[in-house]
Amino acid sequence: MSEPLAQVRFSAEQIRDRVDELAASVRADLGGRRPVLISVLKGSLVFMADFSRSLDVEAEIDFMMVTSFVGGASTGVVRIVNDLEISIQDRHVVVVETIVDTGLTLSFLLKTLRARNPRSLRVCALVDKPVRRIAQPLLDYVGFETEEFMVGYGLDFKSRYRNLPYLAGVRDVPALALEPDALIESLTLGKGPSI
Ligand code: PRP
């Protein structure tokens, strides 16, 4: 039998445990201060939902949509598609990001946010993928490290797989590019409760 195109790397349960640990660290460092949590869309929608509830402190949540992709390929130039609604001046800000890959998105974001004079600015990233790093943004909290291309738990491939409850590593990205729906069969979508 041939190797599966993708495999579960971090199960829903592993993610839940790690998210709880990250939230506990952030909560301790906030020391009772009320933060602004910034969700980097679209990828961090699932992580933010779990992280913010596990954090269990009164927080404001706002969203920023940035992209470096045009027509499916990264341009390397990040731009804001949707900006925050609230001011972060003098606020304690935590950026909630699912994955840091080249680091370009986060570096751009941090530069943009720093210019708005927050009182503090921290980054909580669920997955760090340092092998492809171009820019070096500082990550204050990291859940997992990987070298793989990941889908699920908010991360997509050509707008698919964001709602998988776990993170799967894709073994053969070029093969998936030829047949983007290929993982629907090999993963659990449509097959009932999560792993
Ligand atoms: C993904 C991910 C991060 C970014 C990380 O977002 O959610 O925001 O890439 O990549 P980088 O470190 O190489 O910049 P993407 O641009 O695919 O948009 P999406 O979140 O809407 O899927």
PDB file of C-alpha atoms and ligand atoms in Angstrom:
ATOM      1  CA  MET A   1       0.000   0.000   0.000  1.00  0.00           C
ATOM      2  CA  SER A   2       1.327   3.445  -0.862  1.00  0.00           C
ATOM      3  CA  GLU A   3       1.998   6.009   1.849  1.00  0.00           C
ATOM      4  CA  PRO A   4      -0.909   8.338   2.592  1.00  0.00           C
ATOM      5  CA  LEU A   5      -0.707  11.793   1.109  1.00  0.00           C
ATOM      6  CA  ALA A   6      -1.254  13.342   4.529  1.00  0.00           C
ATOM      7  CA  GLN A   7      -1.171  12.161   8.117  1.00  0.00           C
ATOM      8  CA  VAL A   8      -2.456  13.513  11.388  1.00  0.00           C
ATOM      9  CA  ARG A   9       0.515  15.104  13.145  1.00  0.00           C
ATOM     10  CA  PHE A  10      -1.178  16.818  16.042  1.00  0.00           C
ATOM     11  CA  SER A  11      -4.466  15.302  17.100  1.00  0.00           C
ATOM     12  CA  ALA A  12      -7.417  17.317  18.364  1.00  0.00           C
ATOM     13  CA  GLU A  13      -6.589  16.152  21.874  1.00  0.00           C
ATOM     14  CA  GLN A  14      -2.892  17.095  21.626  1.00  0.00           C
ATOM     15  CA  ILE A  15      -3.874  20.498  20.287  1.00  0.00           C
ATOM     16  CA  ARG A  16      -6.397  21.014  23.095  1.00  0.00           C
ATOM     17  CA  ASP A  17      -3.761  20.217  25.730  1.00  0.00           C
ATOM     18  CA  ARG A  18      -1.156  22.471  24.145  1.00  0.00           C
ATOM     19  CA  VAL A  19      -3.619  25.331  23.658  1.00  0.00           C
ATOM     20  CA  ASP A  20      -4.481  25.088  27.349  1.00  0.00           C
ATOM     21  CA  GLU A  21      -0.779  25.282  28.250  1.00  0.00           C
ATOM     22  CA  LEU A  22      -0.216  28.272  25.990  1.00  0.00           C
ATOM     23  CA  ALA A  23      -3.254  30.020  27.433  1.00  0.00           C
ATOM     24  CA  ALA A  24      -2.033  29.365  30.978  1.00  0.00           C
ATOM     25  CA  SER A  25       1.363  30.937  30.170  1.00  0.00           C
ATOM     26  CA  VAL A  26      -0.199  33.979  28.539  1.00  0.00           C
ATOM     27  CA  ARG A  27      -2.651  34.400  31.419  1.00  0.00           C
ATOM     28  CA  ALA A  28       0.188  34.283  33.952  1.00  0.00           C
ATOM     29  CA  ASP A  29       2.210  36.875  32.018  1.00  0.00           C
ATOM     30  CA  LEU A  30      -0.773  39.195  31.646  1.00  0.00           C
ATOM     31  CA  GLY A  31      -0.985  39.320  35.412  1.00  0.00           C
ATOM     32  CA  GLY A  32      -4.615  40.369  35.516  1.00  0.00           C
ATOM     33  CA  ARG A  33      -4.339  42.977  32.766  1.00  0.00           C
ATOM     34  CA  ARG A  34      -7.091  43.012  30.150  1.00  0.00           C
ATOM     35  CA  PRO A  35      -5.648  42.219  26.720  1.00  0.00           C
ATOM     36  CA  VAL A  36      -6.613  42.788  23.136  1.00  0.00           C
ATOM     37  CA  LEU A  37      -6.364  39.497  21.264  1.00  0.00           C
ATOM     38  CA  ILE A  38      -5.736  39.904  17.560  1.00  0.00           C
ATOM     39  CA  SER A  39      -6.746  37.071  15.299  1.00  0.00           C
ATOM     40  CA  VAL A  40      -4.846  36.873  12.022  1.00  0.00           C
ATOM     41  CA  LEU A  41      -7.426  35.744   9.499  1.00  0.00           C
ATOM     42  CA  LYS A  42      -8.293  33.512   8.035  1.00  0.00           C
ATOM     43  CA  GLY A  43      -5.872  30.926   9.383  1.00  0.00           C
ATOM     44  CA  SER A  44      -6.260  31.680  13.077  1.00  0.00           C
ATOM     45  CA  LEU A  45     -10.037  31.519  13.343  1.00  0.00           C
ATOM     46  CA  VAL A  46     -10.097  28.061  14.939  1.00  0.00           C
ATOM     47  CA  PHE A  47      -7.070  28.629  17.175  1.00  0.00           C
ATOM     48  CA  MET A  48      -8.467  31.951  18.397  1.00  0.00           C
ATOM     49  CA  ALA A  49     -11.803  30.372  19.269  1.00  0.00           C
ATOM     50  CA  ASP A  50     -10.127  27.733  21.440  1.00  0.00           C
ATOM     51  CA  PHE A  51      -7.308  29.895  22.796  1.00  0.00           C
ATOM     52  CA  SER A  52      -9.531  32.801  23.835  1.00  0.00           C
ATOM     53  CA  ARG A  53     -11.872  30.506  25.741  1.00  0.00           C
ATOM     54  CA  SER A  54      -9.026  28.663  27.420  1.00  0.00           C
ATOM     55  CA  LEU A  55      -7.392  31.975  28.347  1.00  0.00           C
ATOM     56  CA  ASP A  56     -10.388  32.657  30.513  1.00  0.00           C
ATOM     57  CA  VAL A  57      -9.766  36.369  31.122  1.00  0.00           C
ATOM     58  CA  GLU A  58     -11.849  39.316  30.055  1.00  0.00           C
ATOM     59  CA  ALA A  59     -10.395  40.233  26.675  1.00  0.00           C
ATOM     60  CA  GLU A  60     -11.276  42.206  23.616  1.00  0.00           C
ATOM     61  CA  ILE A  61     -10.984  40.267  20.395  1.00  0.00           C
ATOM     62  CA  ASP A  62     -10.380  41.893  17.058  1.00  0.00           C
ATOM     63  CA  PHE A  63      -9.461  40.649  13.614  1.00  0.00           C
ATOM     64  CA  MET A  64      -6.987  41.487  10.948  1.00  0.00           C
ATOM     65  CA  MET A  65      -6.909  39.885   7.563  1.00  0.00           C
ATOM     66  CA  VAL A  66      -3.604  40.069   5.767  1.00  0.00           C
ATOM     67  CA  THR A  67      -2.382  38.175   2.762  1.00  0.00           C
ATOM     68  CA  SER A  68       0.686  37.722   0.651  1.00  0.00           C
ATOM     69  CA  PHE A  69      -1.058  35.456  -1.774  1.00  0.00           C
ATOM     70  CA  VAL A  70      -2.418  36.461  -5.139  1.00  0.00           C
ATOM     71  CA  GLY A  71      -3.978  33.747  -7.271  1.00  0.00           C
ATOM     72  CA  GLY A  72      -2.663  30.947  -5.054  1.00  0.00           C
ATOM     73  CA  ALA A  73       1.000  32.022  -5.022  1.00  0.00           C
ATOM     74  CA  SER A  74       2.855  34.036  -2.405  1.00  0.00           C
ATOM     75  CA  THR A  75       4.037  37.393  -3.686  1.00  0.00           C
ATOM     76  CA  GLY A  76       6.234  37.989  -0.638  1.00  0.00           C
ATOM     77  CA  VAL A  77       4.505  41.363  -0.267  1.00  0.00           C
ATOM     78  CA  VAL A  78       2.056  41.390   2.616  1.00  0.00           C
ATOM     79  CA  ARG A  79      -0.953  43.666   2.553  1.00  0.00           C
ATOM     80  CA  ILE A  80      -3.875  44.384   4.845  1.00  0.00           C
ATOM     81  CA  VAL A  81      -7.185  43.121   3.482  1.00  0.00           C
ATOM     82  CA  ASN A  82      -9.188  44.034   6.624  1.00  0.00           C
ATOM     83  CA  ASP A  83      -7.890  46.152   9.481  1.00  0.00           C
ATOM     84  CA  LEU A  84      -8.684  46.209  13.202  1.00  0.00           C
ATOM     85  CA  GLU A  85     -11.776  48.033  14.355  1.00  0.00           C
ATOM     86  CA  ILE A  86     -10.379  49.139  17.699  1.00  0.00           C
ATOM     87  CA  SER A  87      -7.412  51.243  18.727  1.00  0.00           C
ATOM     88  CA  ILE A  88      -4.563  49.346  20.399  1.00  0.00           C
ATOM     89  CA  GLN A  89      -2.811  52.432  21.748  1.00  0.00           C
ATOM     90  CA  ASP A  90      -1.660  51.764  25.346  1.00  0.00           C
ATOM     91  CA  ARG A  91      -3.231  48.306  25.265  1.00  0.00           C
ATOM     92  CA  HIS A  92      -1.676  44.942  26.038  1.00  0.00           C
ATOM     93  CA  VAL A  93      -1.845  43.110  22.730  1.00  0.00           C
ATOM     94  CA  VAL A  94      -1.486  39.416  21.998  1.00  0.00           C
ATOM     95  CA  VAL A  95      -1.292  38.395  18.348  1.00  0.00           C
ATOM     96  CA  VAL A  96      -2.825  34.961  17.893  1.00  0.00           C
ATOM     97  CA  GLU A  97      -1.439  33.198  14.827  1.00  0.00           C
ATOM     98  CA  THR A  98      -1.747  29.559  13.811  1.00  0.00           C
ATOM     99  CA  ILE A  99       1.466  29.188  11.817  1.00  0.00           C
ATOM    100  CA  VAL A 100       4.657  31.128  11.221  1.00  0.00           C
ATOM    101  CA  ASP A 101       6.385  29.955   8.072  1.00  0.00           C
ATOM    102  CA  THR A 102       8.567  32.476   6.211  1.00  0.00           C
ATOM    103  CA  GLY A 103       7.765  34.947   8.978  1.00  0.00           C
ATOM    104  CA  LEU A 104       6.900  37.629   6.430  1.00  0.00           C
ATOM    105  CA  THR A 105       3.234  37.925   7.434  1.00  0.00           C
ATOM    106  CA  LEU A 106       3.990  38.252  11.120  1.00  0.00           C
ATOM    107  CA  SER A 107       6.922  40.651  10.632  1.00  0.00           C
ATOM    108  CA  PHE A 108       4.738  42.943   8.585  1.00  0.00           C
ATOM    109  CA  LEU A 109       1.978  42.685  11.140  1.00  0.00           C
ATOM    110  CA  LEU A 110       4.226  43.407  14.105  1.00  0.00           C
ATOM    111  CA  LYS A 111       5.739  46.431  12.381  1.00  0.00           C
ATOM    112  CA  THR A 112       2.259  47.733  11.596  1.00  0.00           C
ATOM    113  CA  LEU A 113       0.986  47.138  15.136  1.00  0.00           C
ATOM    114  CA  ARG A 114       4.078  48.559  16.855  1.00  0.00           C
ATOM    115  CA  ALA A 115       3.545  51.834  14.995  1.00  0.00           C
ATOM    116  CA  ARG A 116       0.180  52.099  16.794  1.00  0.00           C
ATOM    117  CA  ASN A 117       1.901  52.293  20.203  1.00  0.00           C
ATOM    118  CA  PRO A 118       0.503  49.376  22.175  1.00  0.00           C
ATOM    119  CA  ARG A 119       1.675  49.155  25.782  1.00  0.00           C
ATOM    120  CA  SER A 120       2.924  45.616  25.124  1.00  0.00           C
ATOM    121  CA  LEU A 121       2.902  43.331  22.112  1.00  0.00           C
ATOM    122  CA  ARG A 122       3.217  39.555  22.362  1.00  0.00           C
ATOM    123  CA  VAL A 123       2.899  36.777  19.823  1.00  0.00           C
ATOM    124  CA  CYS A 124       1.307  33.407  20.486  1.00  0.00           C
ATOM    125  CA  ALA A 125       1.821  31.017  17.567  1.00  0.00           C
ATOM    126  CA  LEU A 126       0.468  27.490  17.625  1.00  0.00           C
ATOM    127  CA  VAL A 127       2.885  26.160  15.000  1.00  0.00           C
ATOM    128  CA  ASP A 128       6.376  27.326  14.209  1.00  0.00           C
ATOM    129  CA  LYS A 129       7.944  26.218  10.939  1.00  0.00           C
ATOM    130  CA  PRO A 130      11.431  27.702  11.153  1.00  0.00           C
ATOM    131  CA  VAL A 131      12.967  25.870   8.175  1.00  0.00           C
ATOM    132  CA  ARG A 132      11.560  28.322   5.636  1.00  0.00           C
ATOM    133  CA  ARG A 133      12.137  31.488   7.634  1.00  0.00           C
ATOM    134  CA  ILE A 134      13.013  34.658   5.718  1.00  0.00           C
ATOM    135  CA  ALA A 135      12.100  37.268   8.342  1.00  0.00           C
ATOM    136  CA  GLN A 136      12.717  36.694  12.071  1.00  0.00           C
ATOM    137  CA  PRO A 137       9.780  37.934  14.124  1.00  0.00           C
ATOM    138  CA  LEU A 138      10.041  37.197  17.843  1.00  0.00           C
ATOM    139  CA  LEU A 139       7.623  34.492  18.989  1.00  0.00           C
ATOM    140  CA  ASP A 140       6.781  34.727  22.673  1.00  0.00           C
ATOM    141  CA  TYR A 141       4.757  31.507  22.871  1.00  0.00           C
ATOM    142  CA  VAL A 142       4.971  28.520  20.526  1.00  0.00           C
ATOM    143  CA  GLY A 143       2.828  25.396  20.596  1.00  0.00           C
ATOM    144  CA  PHE A 144       4.514  22.992  18.194  1.00  0.00           C
ATOM    145  CA  GLU A 145       7.420  22.971  15.780  1.00  0.00           C
ATOM    146  CA  THR A 146       7.226  21.328  12.377  1.00  0.00           C
ATOM    147  CA  GLU A 147       8.986  21.117   9.041  1.00  0.00           C
ATOM    148  CA  GLU A 148       5.918  19.937   7.172  1.00  0.00           C
ATOM    149  CA  PHE A 149       3.251  21.655   5.147  1.00  0.00           C
ATOM    150  CA  MET A 150       0.217  21.558   7.411  1.00  0.00           C
ATOM    151  CA  VAL A 151      -3.515  21.674   6.839  1.00  0.00           C
ATOM    152  CA  GLY A 152      -6.404  21.669   9.271  1.00  0.00           C
ATOM    153  CA  TYR A 153      -7.241  23.536  12.466  1.00  0.00           C
ATOM    154  CA  GLY A 154      -7.684  26.716  10.412  1.00  0.00           C
ATOM    155  CA  LEU A 155      -4.978  26.095   7.828  1.00  0.00           C
ATOM    156  CA  ASP A 156      -6.044  25.551   4.257  1.00  0.00           C
ATOM    157  CA  PHE A 157      -4.830  24.268   0.955  1.00  0.00           C
ATOM    158  CA  LYS A 158      -6.572  26.114  -1.844  1.00  0.00           C
ATOM    159  CA  SER A 159      -9.418  27.011   0.544  1.00  0.00           C
ATOM    160  CA  ARG A 160      -9.946  23.408   1.655  1.00  0.00           C
ATOM    161  CA  TYR A 161      -9.450  21.586   4.960  1.00  0.00           C
ATOM    162  CA  ARG A 162      -9.646  24.547   7.376  1.00  0.00           C
ATOM    163  CA  ASN A 163     -12.337  22.810   9.405  1.00  0.00           C
ATOM    164  CA  LEU A 164     -10.387  19.649  10.125  1.00  0.00           C
ATOM    165  CA  PRO A 165     -10.194  19.421  13.924  1.00  0.00           C
ATOM    166  CA  TYR A 166      -6.528  18.371  13.875  1.00  0.00           C
ATOM    167  CA  LEU A 167      -3.326  19.362  12.096  1.00  0.00           C
ATOM    168  CA  ALA A 168      -2.220  17.069   9.291  1.00  0.00           C
ATOM    169  CA  GLY A 169       1.167  17.063   7.587  1.00  0.00           C
ATOM    170  CA  VAL A 170       1.091  16.814   3.808  1.00  0.00           C
ATOM    171  CA  ARG A 171       3.744  14.436   2.479  1.00  0.00           C
ATOM    172  CA  ASP A 172       3.546  15.405  -1.182  1.00  0.00           C
ATOM    173  CA  VAL A 173       2.453  18.988  -1.767  1.00  0.00           C
ATOM    174  CA  PRO A 174       2.972  18.899  -5.568  1.00  0.00           C
ATOM    175  CA  ALA A 175       0.678  15.852  -5.757  1.00  0.00           C
ATOM    176  CA  LEU A 176      -1.933  17.680  -3.715  1.00  0.00           C
ATOM    177  CA  ALA A 177      -1.620  20.691  -6.003  1.00  0.00           C
ATOM    178  CA  LEU A 178      -2.543  18.439  -8.929  1.00  0.00           C
ATOM    179  CA  GLU A 179      -5.547  17.099  -7.053  1.00  0.00           C
ATOM    180  CA  PRO A 180      -6.528  19.521  -4.256  1.00  0.00           C
ATOM    181  CA  ASP A 181      -9.507  17.402  -3.171  1.00  0.00           C
ATOM    182  CA  ALA A 182      -7.330  14.311  -2.655  1.00  0.00           C
ATOM    183  CA  LEU A 183      -7.280  14.568   1.136  1.00  0.00           C
ATOM    184  CA  ILE A 184     -11.044  14.432   1.464  1.00  0.00           C
ATOM    185  CA  GLU A 185     -10.755  10.668   1.066  1.00  0.00           C
ATOM    186  CA  SER A 186      -7.623  10.044   3.130  1.00  0.00           C
ATOM    187  CA  LEU A 187      -8.536  12.257   6.094  1.00  0.00           C
ATOM    188  CA  THR A 188     -11.606  12.029   8.234  1.00  0.00           C
ATOM    189  CA  LEU A 189     -13.839  14.632   6.615  1.00  0.00           C
ATOM    190  CA  GLY A 190     -17.296  13.235   6.287  1.00  0.00           C
ATOM    191  CA  LYS A 191     -16.401  10.199   8.385  1.00  0.00           C
ATOM    192  CA  GLY A 192     -17.751  11.345  11.710  1.00  0.00           C
ATOM    193  CA  PRO A 193     -16.115  12.606  14.890  1.00  0.00           C
ATOM    194  CA  SER A 194     -12.554  13.784  15.029  1.00  0.00           C
ATOM    195  CA  ILE A 195      -9.399  11.924  15.876  1.00  0.00           C
TER     196      ILE A 195
HETATM  197  C1  PRP B   1      -1.028  31.693   6.393  1.00  0.00           C
HETATM  198  C2  PRP B   1      -1.073  31.590   7.888  1.00  0.00           C
HETATM  199  C3  PRP B   1      -0.203  32.744   8.324  1.00  0.00           C
HETATM  200  C4  PRP B   1       0.770  32.916   7.176  1.00  0.00           C
HETATM  201  C5  PRP B   1       2.132  32.455   7.590  1.00  0.00           C
HETATM  202  O1  PRP B   1      -1.947  32.646   5.987  1.00  0.00           O
HETATM  203  O2  PRP B   1      -2.364  31.639   8.407  1.00  0.00           O
HETATM  204  O3  PRP B   1      -0.938  33.929   8.529  1.00  0.00           O
HETATM  205  O4  PRP B   1       0.297  32.094   6.099  1.00  0.00           O
HETATM  206  O5  PRP B   1       2.995  32.445   6.509  1.00  0.00           O
HETATM  207  P1  PRP B   1       4.342  33.250   6.453  1.00  0.00           P
HETATM  208  O6  PRP B   1       5.033  33.110   7.776  1.00  0.00           O
HETATM  209  O7  PRP B   1       5.097  32.564   5.338  1.00  0.00           O
HETATM  210  O8  PRP B   1       4.059  34.687   6.121  1.00  0.00           O
HETATM  211  P2  PRP B   1      -2.337  32.858   4.452  1.00  0.00           P
HETATM  212  O9  PRP B   1      -1.537  34.001   3.896  1.00  0.00           O
HETATM  213  O10 PRP B   1      -2.269  31.548   3.730  1.00  0.00           O
HETATM  214  O11 PRP B   1      -3.832  33.359   4.538  1.00  0.00           O
HETATM  215  P3  PRP B   1      -5.039  32.668   5.296  1.00  0.00           P
HETATM  216  O12 PRP B   1      -4.721  32.761   6.754  1.00  0.00           O
HETATM  217  O13 PRP B   1      -6.199  33.495   4.910  1.00  0.00           O
HETATM  218  O14 PRP B   1      -5.135  31.237   4.831  1.00  0.00           O
END
